[in-house]
């Protein structure tokens, strides 16, 4: 009688092995088999059902980092999503504390950060940008890159898209943006760009792929040109610039208890 193997390791590409295991197999066995496979491969990976939390824990304790989601994998004739976990021969040894931190970092939640700047003129109008990729106007700024300071990110965005150097001042507002129209949720940080000369808008050098126009607008004009949640965020940030209002909002709205 042939004993059923506890794990199945298959070479799927040059230097790449794919491992599978039944639900009853403990993490210690998978960890041992992954280590053995790495003696002959540079990479060992596994594709897991997103609903199978037990298998995900086993993969993590076996030292495999979560890399993302492979969409539309054919399983039993049907397209299904699969989580990709993998360990490389070059990864830090499991007994090193950095390895544990890297494992956690691979699957703990990550939230997108957006940096924006509130720039005003002496009439308390707000610098607003007409973007090429959506109809609504918005504050200048953009997505914070991986491992980039949000404060530096917003100044970088202004320099790249408007050709102006304005150091980011005080953090005026933290605004949480719920999931919307294909986007995951995000946190928007609005920094103070201070009061600038009214003729600044005429001197801006616009990045044509991103910005159609940039002009100082009154709050009444902001409400006409911007999405409602953007207008609420700008109004909240403007209030903060004048020492009023809450420092934290959700979709531009302060918490009722704030």
Short mmCIF file of C-alpha atoms in Angstrom, two decimals:
data_model
loop_
_atom_site.label_atom_id
_atom_site.label_comp_id
_atom_site.label_asym_id
_atom_site.label_seq_id
_atom_site.Cartn_x
_atom_site.Cartn_y
_atom_site.Cartn_z
CA UNK A 1 0.00 0.00 0.00
CA UNK A 2 1.47 3.34 -1.04
CA UNK A 3 1.40 6.04 1.63
CA UNK A 4 -0.07 9.36 0.49
CA UNK A 5 2.57 12.12 0.55
CA UNK A 6 1.96 14.88 3.08
CA UNK A 7 2.87 17.55 0.53
CA UNK A 8 3.19 17.75 -3.24
CA UNK A 9 6.02 19.79 -4.73
CA UNK A 10 5.98 20.42 -8.47
CA UNK A 11 8.49 22.30 -10.59
CA UNK A 12 6.41 24.80 -12.60
CA UNK A 13 9.22 26.85 -14.18
CA UNK A 14 12.97 27.03 -14.19
CA UNK A 15 13.95 27.45 -10.53
CA UNK A 16 10.33 27.71 -9.37
CA UNK A 17 8.47 25.07 -7.35
CA UNK A 18 4.81 25.05 -6.34
CA UNK A 19 3.77 23.29 -3.16
CA UNK A 20 0.40 21.91 -2.08
CA UNK A 21 -0.69 20.28 1.17
CA UNK A 22 -3.88 18.78 2.65
CA UNK A 23 -5.74 20.66 5.36
CA UNK A 24 -4.49 18.38 8.15
CA UNK A 25 -0.78 18.99 7.53
CA UNK A 26 0.84 21.14 10.29
CA UNK A 27 2.94 24.20 9.57
CA UNK A 28 6.09 22.45 10.82
CA UNK A 29 5.83 19.88 8.01
CA UNK A 30 5.19 22.52 5.35
CA UNK A 31 8.09 24.56 6.69
CA UNK A 32 10.41 21.55 6.40
CA UNK A 33 9.23 20.74 2.87
CA UNK A 34 9.61 24.34 1.72
CA UNK A 35 13.19 24.37 3.04
CA UNK A 36 13.91 21.10 1.23
CA UNK A 37 12.46 22.41 -2.04
CA UNK A 38 14.61 25.54 -1.79
CA UNK A 39 17.76 23.42 -1.97
CA UNK A 40 16.92 22.79 -5.62
CA UNK A 41 14.82 25.87 -6.47
CA UNK A 42 15.23 29.61 -6.07
CA UNK A 43 11.52 30.04 -5.28
CA UNK A 44 8.74 28.00 -3.70
CA UNK A 45 5.17 29.28 -4.01
CA UNK A 46 1.64 28.25 -3.14
CA UNK A 47 -1.74 29.43 -4.43
CA UNK A 48 -4.39 29.60 -1.70
CA UNK A 49 -8.12 30.16 -1.57
CA UNK A 50 -8.70 33.65 -0.05
CA UNK A 51 -11.37 32.10 2.17
CA UNK A 52 -8.99 29.49 3.62
CA UNK A 53 -7.57 31.32 6.63
CA UNK A 54 -6.05 28.13 8.08
CA UNK A 55 -3.94 27.52 4.97
CA UNK A 56 -2.85 31.15 5.00
CA UNK A 57 -1.64 30.81 8.60
CA UNK A 58 0.22 27.61 7.71
CA UNK A 59 1.93 29.34 4.78
CA UNK A 60 2.97 32.26 6.97
CA UNK A 61 4.35 30.02 9.74
CA UNK A 62 6.22 28.08 7.05
CA UNK A 63 8.03 31.34 6.23
CA UNK A 64 6.19 32.20 3.02
CA UNK A 65 5.42 35.86 2.37
CA UNK A 66 2.15 36.99 0.86
CA UNK A 67 2.78 38.58 -2.53
CA UNK A 68 -0.70 39.44 -3.76
CA UNK A 69 -3.73 38.04 -5.57
CA UNK A 70 -3.66 36.08 -8.81
CA UNK A 71 -7.05 36.70 -10.41
CA UNK A 72 -9.02 34.25 -12.51
CA UNK A 73 -7.01 31.05 -11.89
CA UNK A 74 -8.85 28.07 -13.35
CA UNK A 75 -9.84 25.72 -10.51
CA UNK A 76 -12.12 22.77 -11.30
CA UNK A 77 -12.98 24.43 -14.60
CA UNK A 78 -14.00 27.73 -13.02
CA UNK A 79 -12.04 31.03 -12.80
CA UNK A 80 -11.25 31.80 -9.16
CA UNK A 81 -8.94 34.18 -7.34
CA UNK A 82 -5.96 32.78 -5.48
CA UNK A 83 -3.60 34.36 -2.95
CA UNK A 84 0.07 33.94 -3.80
CA UNK A 85 2.48 33.12 -0.97
CA UNK A 86 6.15 32.41 -1.66
CA UNK A 87 9.56 31.96 -0.09
CA UNK A 88 12.85 32.61 -1.88
CA UNK A 89 16.18 30.93 -1.27
CA UNK A 90 17.62 34.43 -0.78
CA UNK A 91 15.13 35.42 1.97
CA UNK A 92 16.45 36.19 5.44
CA UNK A 93 16.70 32.99 7.57
CA UNK A 94 13.57 32.27 9.58
CA UNK A 95 15.42 32.47 12.89
CA UNK A 96 16.40 36.09 12.16
CA UNK A 97 13.92 38.62 13.74
CA UNK A 98 13.86 40.52 10.44
CA UNK A 99 12.26 37.48 8.80
CA UNK A 100 9.30 37.58 11.18
CA UNK A 101 8.85 41.29 10.59
CA UNK A 102 8.96 40.75 6.82
CA UNK A 103 6.31 38.05 7.09
CA UNK A 104 3.98 40.32 9.05
CA UNK A 105 4.67 43.20 6.68
CA UNK A 106 3.64 41.03 3.72
CA UNK A 107 0.10 40.34 4.91
CA UNK A 108 -0.89 43.03 7.40
CA UNK A 109 -3.34 45.59 5.94
CA UNK A 110 -1.92 48.52 4.01
CA UNK A 111 -3.76 51.78 3.46
CA UNK A 112 -3.18 54.21 0.59
CA UNK A 113 -2.05 57.68 1.64
CA UNK A 114 -2.72 60.85 -0.36
CA UNK A 115 -0.97 64.13 0.33
CA UNK A 116 -2.65 67.42 -0.59
CA UNK A 117 -1.82 71.06 0.04
CA UNK A 118 -4.13 73.92 0.94
CA UNK A 119 -2.67 77.01 -0.75
CA UNK A 120 -4.55 80.30 -0.27
CA UNK A 121 -4.24 83.84 -1.58
CA UNK A 122 -4.81 87.05 0.41
CA UNK A 123 -8.55 86.89 -0.40
CA UNK A 124 -8.75 83.43 1.23
CA UNK A 125 -9.35 81.77 -2.12
CA UNK A 126 -8.03 78.22 -2.51
CA UNK A 127 -5.69 76.98 -5.24
CA UNK A 128 -7.65 74.35 -7.15
CA UNK A 129 -6.55 72.11 -10.02
CA UNK A 130 -8.54 70.89 -13.00
CA UNK A 131 -7.24 67.36 -13.58
CA UNK A 132 -6.93 65.59 -16.94
CA UNK A 133 -8.16 62.22 -15.65
CA UNK A 134 -11.42 63.27 -13.98
CA UNK A 135 -14.00 66.01 -14.41
CA UNK A 136 -13.92 67.26 -10.81
CA UNK A 137 -11.39 69.83 -9.62
CA UNK A 138 -9.26 69.06 -6.58
CA UNK A 139 -6.50 70.35 -4.34
CA UNK A 140 -2.93 69.96 -5.65
CA UNK A 141 -1.14 66.85 -4.46
CA UNK A 142 -1.12 63.14 -5.08
CA UNK A 143 -0.42 59.63 -3.84
CA UNK A 144 2.39 59.16 -1.34
CA UNK A 145 4.96 56.74 -2.73
CA UNK A 146 6.12 53.67 -0.82
CA UNK A 147 8.52 54.65 1.99
CA UNK A 148 8.06 58.35 1.21
CA UNK A 149 7.27 60.99 3.83
CA UNK A 150 3.77 62.43 3.24
CA UNK A 151 5.12 65.92 3.95
CA UNK A 152 7.82 65.55 1.29
CA UNK A 153 5.41 63.82 -1.09
CA UNK A 154 3.00 66.74 -1.30
CA UNK A 155 5.79 69.24 -1.98
CA UNK A 156 7.20 66.87 -4.62
CA UNK A 157 3.79 66.65 -6.30
CA UNK A 158 3.48 70.45 -6.47
CA UNK A 159 6.93 70.77 -7.97
CA UNK A 160 6.28 68.01 -10.55
CA UNK A 161 2.77 69.02 -11.56
CA UNK A 162 2.75 72.80 -11.05
CA UNK A 163 6.44 73.72 -11.26
CA UNK A 164 6.42 75.49 -7.91
CA UNK A 165 8.32 74.89 -4.68
CA UNK A 166 6.15 75.34 -1.60
CA UNK A 167 7.31 73.59 1.57
CA UNK A 168 4.50 71.74 3.33
CA UNK A 169 3.61 73.43 6.59
CA UNK A 170 1.40 72.25 9.42
CA UNK A 171 -0.80 69.20 8.94
CA UNK A 172 -4.25 70.76 8.86
CA UNK A 173 -6.51 67.78 8.33
CA UNK A 174 -6.58 63.98 8.22
CA UNK A 175 -9.53 62.86 6.09
CA UNK A 176 -10.50 59.20 5.73
CA UNK A 177 -11.91 58.31 2.31
CA UNK A 178 -14.21 55.25 2.23
CA UNK A 179 -14.08 52.76 -0.67
CA UNK A 180 -15.48 54.39 -3.80
CA UNK A 181 -15.93 53.56 -7.49
CA UNK A 182 -13.25 50.86 -7.71
CA UNK A 183 -10.86 52.47 -5.18
CA UNK A 184 -10.03 50.95 -1.82
CA UNK A 185 -10.26 53.26 1.17
CA UNK A 186 -7.48 55.77 1.78
CA UNK A 187 -6.26 58.48 4.14
CA UNK A 188 -5.84 62.01 2.78
CA UNK A 189 -3.45 64.32 4.63
CA UNK A 190 -3.94 68.01 3.91
CA UNK A 191 -0.93 70.22 4.68
CA UNK A 192 -0.87 73.99 4.95
CA UNK A 193 0.74 75.74 1.99
CA UNK A 194 0.25 79.16 3.54
CA UNK A 195 -0.89 82.40 1.93
CA UNK A 196 0.70 82.99 -1.48
CA UNK A 197 0.54 85.94 -3.92
CA UNK A 198 -2.61 86.03 -6.05
CA UNK A 199 -0.52 86.07 -9.25
CA UNK A 200 1.03 82.68 -8.35
CA UNK A 201 -1.54 80.83 -10.48
CA UNK A 202 -0.44 82.69 -13.62
CA UNK A 203 3.20 81.70 -13.04
CA UNK A 204 2.61 77.96 -12.63
CA UNK A 205 4.12 75.54 -15.14
CA UNK A 206 1.49 72.82 -15.52
CA UNK A 207 2.33 69.20 -16.20
CA UNK A 208 0.11 68.70 -19.28
CA UNK A 209 -0.53 64.98 -18.71
CA UNK A 210 -1.95 65.68 -15.25
CA UNK A 211 -3.22 69.26 -14.97
CA UNK A 212 -5.41 71.26 -17.37
CA UNK A 213 -5.67 74.38 -15.24
CA UNK A 214 -4.85 75.69 -11.77
CA UNK A 215 -6.65 78.72 -10.36
CA UNK A 216 -7.54 80.32 -7.04
CA UNK A 217 -11.22 79.71 -6.28
CA UNK A 218 -13.66 80.91 -3.64
CA UNK A 219 -15.42 78.29 -1.52
CA UNK A 220 -18.60 78.93 -3.51
CA UNK A 221 -16.68 78.07 -6.70
CA UNK A 222 -15.09 75.05 -5.02
CA UNK A 223 -18.55 73.66 -4.28
CA UNK A 224 -19.48 74.06 -7.94
CA UNK A 225 -16.30 72.54 -9.39
CA UNK A 226 -15.30 69.83 -6.93
CA UNK A 227 -16.99 66.59 -5.89
CA UNK A 228 -19.10 67.02 -2.79
CA UNK A 229 -16.72 65.06 -0.55
CA UNK A 230 -13.77 67.05 -1.90
CA UNK A 231 -15.55 70.34 -1.21
CA UNK A 232 -16.28 69.19 2.34
CA UNK A 233 -12.62 68.28 2.85
CA UNK A 234 -11.45 71.65 1.54
CA UNK A 235 -13.94 73.52 3.71
CA UNK A 236 -12.78 71.54 6.77
CA UNK A 237 -9.11 72.19 5.95
CA UNK A 238 -9.82 75.89 5.43
CA UNK A 239 -11.55 76.05 8.80
CA UNK A 240 -8.52 74.40 10.38
CA UNK A 241 -6.24 77.00 8.75
CA UNK A 242 -8.28 79.60 10.64
CA UNK A 243 -8.06 77.68 13.92
CA UNK A 244 -11.54 76.18 13.81
CA UNK A 245 -13.04 72.76 13.31
CA UNK A 246 -11.89 69.18 13.86
CA UNK A 247 -8.47 67.87 12.80
CA UNK A 248 -9.98 64.55 11.65
CA UNK A 249 -12.84 63.97 9.23
CA UNK A 250 -14.37 61.09 7.28
CA UNK A 251 -15.22 62.01 3.70
CA UNK A 252 -14.92 65.63 4.82
CA UNK A 253 -17.37 65.26 7.70
CA UNK A 254 -16.32 65.66 11.32
CA UNK A 255 -17.37 62.96 13.73
CA UNK A 256 -20.60 63.95 15.49
CA UNK A 257 -18.83 63.78 18.88
CA UNK A 258 -15.85 65.89 17.75
#
